[in-house]
Amino acid sequence: MTVQVQAEAGWALEVDAFDVQRERVAEALTAVADGRVGISGAPLAAHPAARPGALVAGVYDGEDATTHLLPAPVALQLAYDLPAEPVVRRVLDLRGGVLHERETTTVGELSALRFACLARPGTVVVRAHCPDSAEHPGLRAPDGAVGVEVGATGPVEWMRVPASTGGVVTARRAAATTAAGGTVLDVVAAYAGDSERLPEPDEAVALVEQAWEAGVDALLAEQEQAWAARWDDADVAVEGDDHLQLATRLALFHLIGSTAGTGEAAVGARGITGHGYSGHVFWDADTFVLPFLAATHPAAARAILEYRVRRLPAALEAARELGREGARFPWESARTGRDVTPLTAYDRTGRLVDILTGPYEEHIVSEVAWATCTYLDWTGDEEFARGDGLHLLVETARWWASRIEVDADGSAHVRHVIGPDEYHEDVDDDAFTNVMARWNLRRAADAVRDQGADVALAEVQRWSELATALVDGYDPATGRHEQFRGFSDLEPLIIAEAAPRRPVAADVLMGHDRLQASQVLKQPDVLMLHHLVPDEVPPGSLAADLDHYEPRTAHGSSLSPGITAALLARAGRLGPALDALDITARIDLDDLTGSTAAGIHLATAGALWQALVMGFAGVRVTDDRLQVDPHVPPAWGALTVRLRWRGSRVRLRCTADDVQMTADPPVPVRVRGTAGTAHPDGLRPAIEEVP
Amino acid sequence: MSTVLAAVDDSLCAGPVLAAARAFAPLLGSEVHALHVGQDAGATAREHARRVGVPFRQVGGDPLEVLAERAGSGVTAVVVGARDRASAAAAGHLPLALADRVPCPVLVVPPDWPPKERFERVLIALEGRPGRARPLRHAVDVVAGADLDLTVVHVEGEQDVPAFSDAPAHEMAAFAQEYLARAWPKAPPLRLALPVGSPADEVLALARDLQPDVLVAGWPQGAGPAHGHVVRELLRRAPCPVLLVAVE
């Protein structure tokens, strides 16, 4: 086996230079992860600007707002240094899930490959062609770690790092052989992490021994097969835009690496590609990451939902503490499921400010329900629909039923919230929050009826009544929604005209108080309804809401451009849609936020997929049918999407004026409004009964 | 042992100057010496020094010339009063002239500063980005060793407003860490503030909010009267002592 440093077009991210200014960005972009462990793409030889590191999904240290992902031992650093002006070339092979590197160390040339085993989550492998036979360091404790234990079991060394509860054990085995031109070093390491108990060293040692027995050659072949299988169900090909193609596959690569398909998955805002946002779990996981996984690898989507299922007791308790019923899922959560949103933070001006998202941003309750239904719509998982999925729907509905206030005139309201547009705090009747609550109540009522669940009929009827009575801000006269009560009276500032450019962090540009008093949005709020629950908004209102709200949106959230691209594409406004898509694609590749060094924006990656698949390809699940209504720019030769829908492998190829679709086994579809069936050999327009 | 030279006179500044010098000197590993330049009685200055146990000397001559001459080897800082802060023209005349000539930092103490025994919170105003402000980095390294609460503020223009600012609870921490990694790889633990607007106004607004014990600012030595207007404004309006550090 030789180390490949050739890049395959459309399938490889090349980092040709070692730029001390951007090194940490490069390391996040080239991180490799298998859903359990994530390894930074730092060169194997040391340099002061590099940040080698490892994170294990779901293993946190600390309590409350300070809880954060526990830094894990570094297993892959070698005994070499890079010179002051390093020459390093890295190629991330997205197809095979392997990071190749070649660099000039102070003692000679080093080339290597590394990967995190998708088929054996928690196991990482290096094969390095070294310039000499130097002794290499073993496991390195993370900076600041306390209570570290080390030991060895035969040829396998291990290191155990405790967290406040639980911890990580890393085991490592290495061997060098002499080869022509130098030494070949094989390293196999494994990470066993647990958030509740400190793992035993043998748990990681056993993983290493199993992998070591297989050998690096076999592990590499296994890795390539595992990634090939995932791409076979998940690839999105954009013909005619090489930059977008690479950005898309890079986004999917990190989405795939973020979540293992077993147990529970605590998917933080930056996944396990970086320590940013402390690994806290936001709506990013449910709303932006899960749809991709539900449509390509349902087991991983199920693991995200399992994270919520296991924290349902904490959400129930949180609601009780507020004197309400049902489940009040927190805006930010980590190990326990209790709210870990910071109460204060230093903002960009250097001032300590109150953070209100924890107490006010309640729409996440509906997004847990939405994620549940998205998973069910794509998989048809009846066991989950009858069991834990039903519990999630019922308890989230109960939250809203106890949260909604009914006025004397019979109208129902949700007061004192923050919507996805986080620029406006403590508002009443945020359209997104209310309509999502309405949708949540109705879907729960449907689920109870469908499953014959043991919920009193009167309670379900109450849900339906509340749903009907909830105000949603829609004005038939204008054909659009008011974002929240009083929004129309705010300063009519159109940020598209007033700002020097967009996206722009309007909170930095204008300041908190001016923003509160103006019609400037951070990200889609009303428009997010059109994206998530298009059947809950009046037909035809997308265009009116787009006309009104898009120019008022600063897009100061990295979640914003992708969703905007999806909606603009659905509306057939392909020029602006492509502009928004381009920004989405560049957020991490070009470090547009200045914080990609802290990890890949997983929600942006998910939004990129949603823009392409739900926006440009127009894919939705409605009425137990896969609906396709594409809007493909003529500049693209074709947009090809691979999906899994209810066990069927679906292939969709769209051009500006044609749709081709196959499915094995066949599935019912609706293509541009026409019902039919997708078969292994293509579309058949006639409606057929599909077993 | 090195010396912090406290320039005291018979004005309202005598007490605050000595207090600031005594709070600052431990950070530099120095001891305080009080110096009164003038032919007057010097009773106020002498008595202030006696009360706090600081060695006192009185010499004649022009204050600027004498202080500049004595602020040579072995002197780590000169502490002077800002005698008249009500007038923009008069504010900091001696301090700025001193800062133009001496190799060590000059700490300028307002007459109405409520004395503190220790400096605990420091606000550092950077005119350039951290990577370019080498003398200020040295000043930061000095105060960093004393385990102080440090905030570095760099006021940006509208063109610097970032495109994105995601979750306020986390974004600045992630951004600042990488910002400092690029601009100041060996920065001590500190908070970074990047407000947008008028430099003097924003620094002073932050100073009013944070209530630092000392504000550090760069002074362009020998740049002439057309430069340093931000520092002049800070000297005139800062609610705390201002440490002037020479920059190129």
XYZ file of C-alpha atoms in Angstrom, chain B residues 3-240:
238
model
C 12.062 52.061 40.532
C 8.693 53.478 39.719
C 9.081 57.219 39.790
C 6.042 58.997 41.231
C 6.050 62.661 40.229
C 4.201 64.411 43.013
C 3.451 68.060 43.552
C 1.286 70.054 45.882
C -1.855 69.544 43.810
C -4.927 67.330 44.195
C -3.043 64.678 42.230
C -0.448 63.973 44.894
C -2.441 61.324 46.718
C -3.813 59.536 43.644
C -0.386 59.532 41.976
C 1.265 57.897 44.952
C -1.558 55.401 45.322
C -1.415 54.458 41.655
C 2.354 54.116 41.781
C 2.127 51.826 44.799
C -0.559 49.724 43.113
C 1.434 49.490 39.883
C 4.960 48.953 41.194
C 4.466 45.341 42.392
C 3.474 44.324 38.877
C 6.870 45.531 37.674
C 8.821 44.196 40.620
C 9.767 47.771 41.454
C 9.676 50.048 44.454
C 8.211 53.547 44.474
C 10.254 56.687 44.806
C 8.496 60.035 45.053
C 10.009 63.046 43.337
C 8.860 66.638 43.629
C 10.271 68.998 41.028
C 9.942 72.646 41.970
C 11.060 75.445 44.214
C 7.841 75.649 46.249
C 7.509 74.224 49.709
C 6.356 70.811 48.597
C 4.623 70.234 51.882
C 1.602 68.460 50.445
C 3.727 66.174 48.321
C 6.155 65.467 51.142
C 3.397 64.688 53.622
C 1.632 62.309 51.220
C 4.863 60.423 50.672
C 5.624 60.276 54.367
C 2.213 58.868 55.191
C 2.601 55.930 52.817
C 6.271 55.356 53.591
C 7.604 56.235 50.149
C 11.106 57.788 49.876
C 10.767 61.445 48.901
C 13.114 63.823 47.151
C 12.688 67.373 46.034
C 14.746 68.935 43.276
C 14.600 72.158 41.346
C 14.323 72.666 37.622
C 11.889 72.223 34.811
C 9.640 69.266 35.607
C 9.731 67.836 32.098
C 13.491 68.048 31.795
C 14.120 66.632 35.239
C 11.686 63.759 34.916
C 12.922 62.894 31.430
C 16.474 62.857 32.672
C 15.713 60.645 35.647
C 13.474 58.209 33.791
C 16.432 56.310 32.443
C 18.008 53.016 33.400
C 16.413 51.351 36.389
C 13.138 53.263 36.127
C 10.303 50.996 34.978
C 7.583 53.619 34.902
C 6.874 57.248 35.605
C 3.610 58.139 37.310
C 2.255 61.634 36.877
C -0.984 63.447 37.491
C -3.362 64.760 34.893
C -3.744 68.148 36.446
C -6.501 69.658 34.373
C -8.927 67.340 32.716
C -11.599 69.897 32.149
C -9.761 71.450 29.267
C -8.905 69.337 26.261
C -5.943 71.537 25.471
C -4.404 71.258 28.904
C -5.136 67.624 29.553
C -2.012 65.568 29.617
C 0.462 68.213 28.498
C 3.261 67.015 30.751
C 2.378 63.336 30.453
C 2.385 63.394 26.651
C 5.599 65.341 26.520
C 7.137 62.811 28.888
C 5.727 59.868 26.927
C 7.400 61.335 23.858
C 10.832 61.261 25.469
C 11.138 58.482 28.023
C 11.753 54.816 27.248
C 9.478 53.533 30.004
C 5.670 53.649 30.251
C 4.024 56.709 31.730
C 1.059 56.236 34.025
C -1.243 59.233 34.043
C -3.524 59.518 37.057
C -6.620 61.706 37.172
C -7.031 63.885 40.257
C -10.432 62.432 41.037
C -9.386 58.794 40.834
C -10.446 56.966 43.989
C -7.230 55.264 45.073
C -6.994 51.467 45.075
C -4.400 49.337 46.776
C -4.050 46.878 43.900
C -4.625 46.876 40.179
C -6.948 43.968 39.423
C -8.724 44.808 36.200
C -6.928 46.135 33.154
C -8.340 47.384 29.877
C -5.920 47.526 26.974
C -6.823 49.656 23.967
C -5.132 48.596 20.741
C -4.970 50.916 17.813
C -3.543 48.247 15.582
C -4.438 44.589 15.708
C -2.704 42.658 18.472
C -0.072 41.124 16.232
C 1.304 44.508 15.287
C 1.218 46.226 18.664
C 4.440 44.829 20.021
C 5.148 47.304 22.818
C 1.619 46.841 24.068
C 2.091 43.096 23.956
C 5.056 43.584 26.233
C 2.876 45.598 28.583
C 0.292 42.854 28.493
C 2.887 40.237 29.238
C 3.889 42.230 32.306
C 0.400 42.527 33.662
C -0.490 38.979 32.614
C 2.090 37.632 34.993
C 0.212 39.258 37.842
C -2.939 37.233 37.212
C -5.067 40.262 36.403
C -8.444 40.418 34.723
C -7.480 41.527 31.207
C -9.662 42.874 28.444
C -8.167 43.918 25.123
C -10.308 46.246 23.040
C -9.784 47.011 19.387
C -12.345 49.334 17.866
C -13.249 48.333 14.349
C -14.719 50.207 11.446
C -17.948 49.385 9.672
C -15.990 47.472 7.053
C -14.885 45.079 9.789
C -18.404 44.134 10.887
C -18.496 40.360 10.575
C -20.860 38.614 8.223
C -22.115 36.231 10.872
C -22.664 36.211 14.585
C -24.448 33.016 15.549
C -25.253 32.269 19.185
C -24.156 35.173 21.400
C -23.553 32.768 24.265
C -20.768 31.000 22.369
C -19.812 32.814 19.193
C -17.510 35.460 20.622
C -15.564 32.900 22.613
C -14.998 30.779 19.507
C -14.178 33.805 17.377
C -11.860 35.381 19.928
C -9.893 32.210 20.456
C -9.073 31.957 16.782
C -8.569 35.720 16.411
C -5.950 35.638 19.130
C -4.394 32.444 17.778
C -3.784 34.275 14.524
C -2.859 37.693 15.820
C -1.263 36.890 19.118
C -0.365 33.204 19.403
C 1.084 33.452 22.895
C -1.530 35.733 24.340
C -2.195 35.297 28.033
C -5.754 34.572 29.109
C -7.785 37.651 28.270
C -11.102 38.801 26.936
C -11.295 40.364 23.527
C -13.664 43.204 22.693
C -14.200 44.329 19.107
C -16.786 47.101 19.150
C -17.558 49.124 16.048
C -17.537 52.906 16.012
C -15.439 55.865 17.102
C -12.272 54.555 18.811
C -12.174 57.004 21.714
C -15.909 56.845 22.354
C -16.033 53.060 22.277
C -12.988 52.588 24.492
C -14.297 55.079 27.005
C -17.769 53.538 26.949
C -16.266 50.146 27.659
C -14.103 51.667 30.384
C -17.189 53.094 32.037
C -18.859 49.658 31.893
C -15.908 47.543 32.987
C -14.506 50.078 35.468
C -10.899 48.984 34.981
C -8.215 49.990 37.454
C -5.984 51.045 34.595
C -6.412 51.687 30.890
C -3.411 50.904 28.686
C -2.970 52.802 25.427
C -0.235 53.145 22.865
C 1.472 56.487 22.327
C 3.211 57.204 19.013
C 6.521 58.651 20.186
C 7.699 61.594 18.135
C 4.765 61.511 15.789
C 3.931 65.177 16.336
C 0.821 67.020 17.420
C -1.256 65.770 14.486
C -1.214 62.265 15.925
C -2.391 60.679 19.087
C -5.789 62.361 19.180
C -7.424 59.188 20.478
C -4.978 59.029 23.367
C -5.498 62.708 24.149
C -9.199 62.005 24.343
C -8.642 59.021 26.609
C -6.465 61.092 28.909
C -9.090 63.778 29.061
C -12.064 61.546 29.749
C -10.879 58.241 31.182
C -12.316 57.441 34.615
C -9.128 55.669 35.661
